[in-house]
Short mmCIF file of C-alpha atoms in Angstrom, two decimals:
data_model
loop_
_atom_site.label_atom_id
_atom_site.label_comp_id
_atom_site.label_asym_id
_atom_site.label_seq_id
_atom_site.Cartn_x
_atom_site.Cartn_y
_atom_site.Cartn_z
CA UNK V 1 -9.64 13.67 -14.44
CA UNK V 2 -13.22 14.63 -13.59
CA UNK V 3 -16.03 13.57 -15.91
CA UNK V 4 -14.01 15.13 -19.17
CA UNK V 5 -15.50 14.32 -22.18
CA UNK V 6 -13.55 15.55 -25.59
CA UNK V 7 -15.85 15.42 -28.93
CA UNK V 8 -15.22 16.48 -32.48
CA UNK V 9 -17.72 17.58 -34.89
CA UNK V 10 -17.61 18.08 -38.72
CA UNK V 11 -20.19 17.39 -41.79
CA UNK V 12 -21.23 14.37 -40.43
CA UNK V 13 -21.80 14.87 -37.09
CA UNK V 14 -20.22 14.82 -33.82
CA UNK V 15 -17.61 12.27 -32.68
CA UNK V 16 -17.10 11.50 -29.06
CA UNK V 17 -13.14 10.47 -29.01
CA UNK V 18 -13.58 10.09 -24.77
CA UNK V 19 -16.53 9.43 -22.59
CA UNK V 20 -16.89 10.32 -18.93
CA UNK V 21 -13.61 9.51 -18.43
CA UNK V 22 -12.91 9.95 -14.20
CA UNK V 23 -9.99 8.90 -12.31
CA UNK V 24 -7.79 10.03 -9.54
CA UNK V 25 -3.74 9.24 -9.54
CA UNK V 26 -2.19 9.29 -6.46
CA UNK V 27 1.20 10.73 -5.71
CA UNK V 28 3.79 7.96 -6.98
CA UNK V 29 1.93 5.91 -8.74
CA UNK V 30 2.39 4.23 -12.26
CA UNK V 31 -0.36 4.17 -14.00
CA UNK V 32 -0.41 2.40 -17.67
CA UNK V 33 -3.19 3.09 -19.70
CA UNK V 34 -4.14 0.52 -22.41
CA UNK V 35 -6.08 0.12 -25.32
CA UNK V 36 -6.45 -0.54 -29.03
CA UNK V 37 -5.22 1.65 -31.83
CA UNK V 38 -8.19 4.85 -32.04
CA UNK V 39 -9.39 4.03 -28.57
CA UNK V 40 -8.77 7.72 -27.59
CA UNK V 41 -5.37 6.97 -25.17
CA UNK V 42 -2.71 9.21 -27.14
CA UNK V 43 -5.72 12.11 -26.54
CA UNK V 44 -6.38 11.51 -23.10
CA UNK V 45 -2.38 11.81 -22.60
CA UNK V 46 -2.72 15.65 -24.03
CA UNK V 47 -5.12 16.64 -22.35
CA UNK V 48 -3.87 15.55 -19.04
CA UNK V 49 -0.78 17.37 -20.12
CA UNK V 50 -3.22 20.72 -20.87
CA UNK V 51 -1.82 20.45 -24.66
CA UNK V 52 -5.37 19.16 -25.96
CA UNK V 53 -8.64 20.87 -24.35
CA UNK V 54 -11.84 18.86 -23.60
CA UNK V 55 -15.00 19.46 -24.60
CA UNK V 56 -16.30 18.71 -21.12
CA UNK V 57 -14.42 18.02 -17.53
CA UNK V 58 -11.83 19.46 -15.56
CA UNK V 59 -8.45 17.90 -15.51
CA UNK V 60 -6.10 19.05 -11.75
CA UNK V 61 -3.00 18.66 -11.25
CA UNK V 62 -1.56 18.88 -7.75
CA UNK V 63 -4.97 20.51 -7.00
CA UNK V 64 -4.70 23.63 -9.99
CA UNK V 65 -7.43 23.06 -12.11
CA UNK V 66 -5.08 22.98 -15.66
CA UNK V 67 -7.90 24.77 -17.98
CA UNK V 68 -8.75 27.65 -15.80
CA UNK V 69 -5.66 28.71 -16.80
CA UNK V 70 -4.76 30.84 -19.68
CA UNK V 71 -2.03 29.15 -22.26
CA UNK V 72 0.99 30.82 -20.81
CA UNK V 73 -0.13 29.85 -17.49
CA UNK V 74 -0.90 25.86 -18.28
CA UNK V 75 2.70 26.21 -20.35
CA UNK V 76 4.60 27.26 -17.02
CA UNK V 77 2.93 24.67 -15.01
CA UNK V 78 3.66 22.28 -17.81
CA UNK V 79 7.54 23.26 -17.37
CA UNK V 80 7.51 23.25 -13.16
CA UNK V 81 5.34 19.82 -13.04
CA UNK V 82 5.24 17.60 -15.95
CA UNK V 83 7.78 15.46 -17.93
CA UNK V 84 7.47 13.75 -21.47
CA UNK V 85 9.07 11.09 -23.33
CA UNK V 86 7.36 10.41 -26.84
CA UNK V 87 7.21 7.32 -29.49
CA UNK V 88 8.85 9.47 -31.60
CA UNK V 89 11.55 10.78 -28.88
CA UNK V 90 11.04 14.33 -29.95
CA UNK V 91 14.68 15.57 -29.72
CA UNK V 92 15.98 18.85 -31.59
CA UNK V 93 17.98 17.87 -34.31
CA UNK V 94 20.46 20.96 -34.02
CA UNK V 95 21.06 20.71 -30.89
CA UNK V 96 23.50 18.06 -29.06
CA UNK V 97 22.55 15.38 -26.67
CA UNK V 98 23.94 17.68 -23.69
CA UNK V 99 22.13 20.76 -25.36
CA UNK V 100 18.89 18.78 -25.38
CA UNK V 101 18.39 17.74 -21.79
CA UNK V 102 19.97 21.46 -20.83
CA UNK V 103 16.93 23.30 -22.99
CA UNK V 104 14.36 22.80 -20.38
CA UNK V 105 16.83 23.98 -17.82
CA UNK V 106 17.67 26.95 -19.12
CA UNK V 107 14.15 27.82 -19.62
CA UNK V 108 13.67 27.56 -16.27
CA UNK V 109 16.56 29.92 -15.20
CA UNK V 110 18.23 27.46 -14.05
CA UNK V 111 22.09 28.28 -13.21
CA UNK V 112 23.82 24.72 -13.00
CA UNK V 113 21.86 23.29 -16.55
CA UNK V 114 24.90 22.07 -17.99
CA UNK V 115 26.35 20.26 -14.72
CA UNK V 116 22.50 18.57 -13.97
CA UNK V 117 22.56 17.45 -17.37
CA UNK V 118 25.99 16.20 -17.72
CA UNK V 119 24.94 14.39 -14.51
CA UNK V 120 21.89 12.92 -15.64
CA UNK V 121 23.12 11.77 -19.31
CA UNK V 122 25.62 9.89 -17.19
CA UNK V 123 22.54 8.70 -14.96
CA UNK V 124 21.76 6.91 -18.36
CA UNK V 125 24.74 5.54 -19.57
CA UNK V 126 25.83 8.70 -22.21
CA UNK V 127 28.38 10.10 -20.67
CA UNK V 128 30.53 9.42 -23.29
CA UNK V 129 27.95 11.07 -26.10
CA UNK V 130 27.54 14.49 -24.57
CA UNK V 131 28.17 16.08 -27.83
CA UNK V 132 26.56 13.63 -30.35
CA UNK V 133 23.59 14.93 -32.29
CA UNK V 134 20.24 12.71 -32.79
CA UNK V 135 21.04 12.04 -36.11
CA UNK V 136 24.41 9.63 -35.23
CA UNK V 137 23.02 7.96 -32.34
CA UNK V 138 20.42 5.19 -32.51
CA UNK V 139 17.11 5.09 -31.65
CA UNK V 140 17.58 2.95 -28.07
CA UNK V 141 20.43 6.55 -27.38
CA UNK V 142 17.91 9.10 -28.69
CA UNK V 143 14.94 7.82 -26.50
CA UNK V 144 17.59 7.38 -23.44
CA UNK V 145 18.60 11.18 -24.12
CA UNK V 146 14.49 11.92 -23.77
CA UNK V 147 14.53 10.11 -20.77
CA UNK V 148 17.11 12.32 -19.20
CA UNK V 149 15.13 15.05 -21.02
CA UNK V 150 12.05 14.44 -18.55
CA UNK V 151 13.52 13.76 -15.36
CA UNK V 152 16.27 16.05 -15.24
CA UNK V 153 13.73 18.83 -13.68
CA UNK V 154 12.50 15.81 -11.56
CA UNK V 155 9.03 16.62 -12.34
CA UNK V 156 5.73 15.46 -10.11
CA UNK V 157 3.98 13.75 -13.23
CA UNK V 158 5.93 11.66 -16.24
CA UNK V 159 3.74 10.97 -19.12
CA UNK V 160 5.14 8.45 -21.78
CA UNK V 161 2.93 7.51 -24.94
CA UNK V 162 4.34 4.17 -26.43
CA UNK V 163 7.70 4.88 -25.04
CA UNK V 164 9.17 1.94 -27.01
CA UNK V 165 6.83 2.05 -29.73
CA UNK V 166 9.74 3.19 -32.49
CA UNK V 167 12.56 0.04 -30.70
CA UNK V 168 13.10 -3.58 -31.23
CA UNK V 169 12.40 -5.73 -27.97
CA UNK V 170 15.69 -5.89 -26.51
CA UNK V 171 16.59 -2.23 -26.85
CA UNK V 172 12.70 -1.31 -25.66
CA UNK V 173 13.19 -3.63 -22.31
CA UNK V 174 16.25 -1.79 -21.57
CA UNK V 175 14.77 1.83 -21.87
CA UNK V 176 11.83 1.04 -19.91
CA UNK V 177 13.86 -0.74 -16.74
CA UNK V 178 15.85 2.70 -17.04
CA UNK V 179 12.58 4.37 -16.73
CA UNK V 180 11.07 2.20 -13.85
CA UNK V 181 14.37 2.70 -12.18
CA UNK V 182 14.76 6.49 -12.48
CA UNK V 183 10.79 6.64 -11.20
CA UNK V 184 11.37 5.28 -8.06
CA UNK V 185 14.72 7.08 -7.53
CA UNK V 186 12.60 10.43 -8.17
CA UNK V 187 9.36 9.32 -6.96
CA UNK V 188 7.21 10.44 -9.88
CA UNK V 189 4.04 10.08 -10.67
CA UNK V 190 4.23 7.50 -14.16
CA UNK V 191 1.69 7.24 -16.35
CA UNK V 192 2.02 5.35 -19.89
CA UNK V 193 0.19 5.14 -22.46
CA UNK V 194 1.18 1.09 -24.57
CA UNK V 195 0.05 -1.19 -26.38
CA UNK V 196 2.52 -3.69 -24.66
CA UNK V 197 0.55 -5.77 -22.13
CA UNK V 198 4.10 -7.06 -20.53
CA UNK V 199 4.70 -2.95 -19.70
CA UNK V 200 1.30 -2.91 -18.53
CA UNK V 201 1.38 -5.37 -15.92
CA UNK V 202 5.02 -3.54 -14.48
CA UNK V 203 2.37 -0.66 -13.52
CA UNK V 204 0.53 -0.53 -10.27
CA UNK V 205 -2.44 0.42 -12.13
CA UNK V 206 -3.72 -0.46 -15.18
CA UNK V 207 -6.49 1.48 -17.13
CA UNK V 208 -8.44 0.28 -20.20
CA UNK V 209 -10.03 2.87 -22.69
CA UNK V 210 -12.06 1.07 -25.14
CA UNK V 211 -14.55 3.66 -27.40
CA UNK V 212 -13.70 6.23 -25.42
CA UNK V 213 -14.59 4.75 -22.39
CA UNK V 214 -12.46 4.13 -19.21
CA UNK V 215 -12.22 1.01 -16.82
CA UNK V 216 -10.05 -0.29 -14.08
#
């Protein structure tokens, strides 16, 4: 992130959401970023993931500066680099657990989706609920199916907003020593956006935004 700024205007005038915000992750780290609710943190996820554009700044990823790319172009890196787990889990309701984590597979051509995501749904303790739908399993299953979601391509960057934001404590400790654990097996590059100082402090890093201003 290099000096990107993101601002909104309307009748009254012009909002900056993020300041100057400039930082550098290094391969393999986890990196939480903190701050209150309307600090700017679930914005400074999307644009690192090239789904929000700033007003100012360049954002790189591996080097490939994300916004000198046209939309199709940031939306195929987005599929060969980065993975995402959500609050609200984001899982397609039609489709089956298995179906879920094979979608991004199969989107990238890949031949053995069903047997990679067989294999990783057993990675997270779902082997048995292959064919389940969102809608019967509970929230702790749905954002464990996300998880296997995101690494299944075993991507170079994992960006989690509130990961455990929609679970009670017990069920939320779980998912995120699933998600520690599956980041060092892969090696990824973590970087979470919480609330939840005791997630926090499991990082390497920690990064405050605070009116739209970054520190640490």
């Amino acid at each position: 992130m290099e000096h990107v700024v993101k601002s909104v205007s309307d009748s009254t005038g012009t909002l900056d959401i993020l300041r100057d915000i400039d930082f550098h992750v290094p391969r393999g780290q986890t990196l939480a970023i903190v701050g209150a609710s309307g600090s700017g943190k679930s914005t400074l996820l999307s644009i690192m993931a090239g789904l929000d554009t700033p007003t100012r700044g360049t954002v790189k990823i591996d080097g490939q500066d994300l916004f000198a790319l046209d939309e199709d172009a940031r939306a195929a890196l987005r599929a060969q680099k980065l993975g995402f787990v959500f609050q609200s889990f984001q899982l397609l309701a039609h489709l089956t657990a298995l179906e879920n984590v094979m979608l991004p597979l199969e989107l990238a051509g890949r031949k053995d989706a069903r047997k990679a995501a067989t294999e990783m749904l057993g990675r997270v303790g779902l082997g048995e609920r292959l064919g389940h739908y969102p809608k019967v399993l509970s929230g702790g299953e749905q954002q464990r199916v996300a998880l296997a979601r995101a690494f299944v391509v075993h991507p170079s960057v994992l960006l989690a907003d509130e990961p455990t934001g929609s679970l009670d404590y017990a069920t939320g400790e779980t998912v995120m020593e699933l998600m520690f654990a599956l980041n060092r097996e892969q090696g990824t590059t973590l970087v979470l956006v919480t609330h939840d100082q005791g997630i926090a402090a499991r990082c390497e890093r920690r990064i405050t935004i605070e009116a739209g201003k970054a520190s640490g």
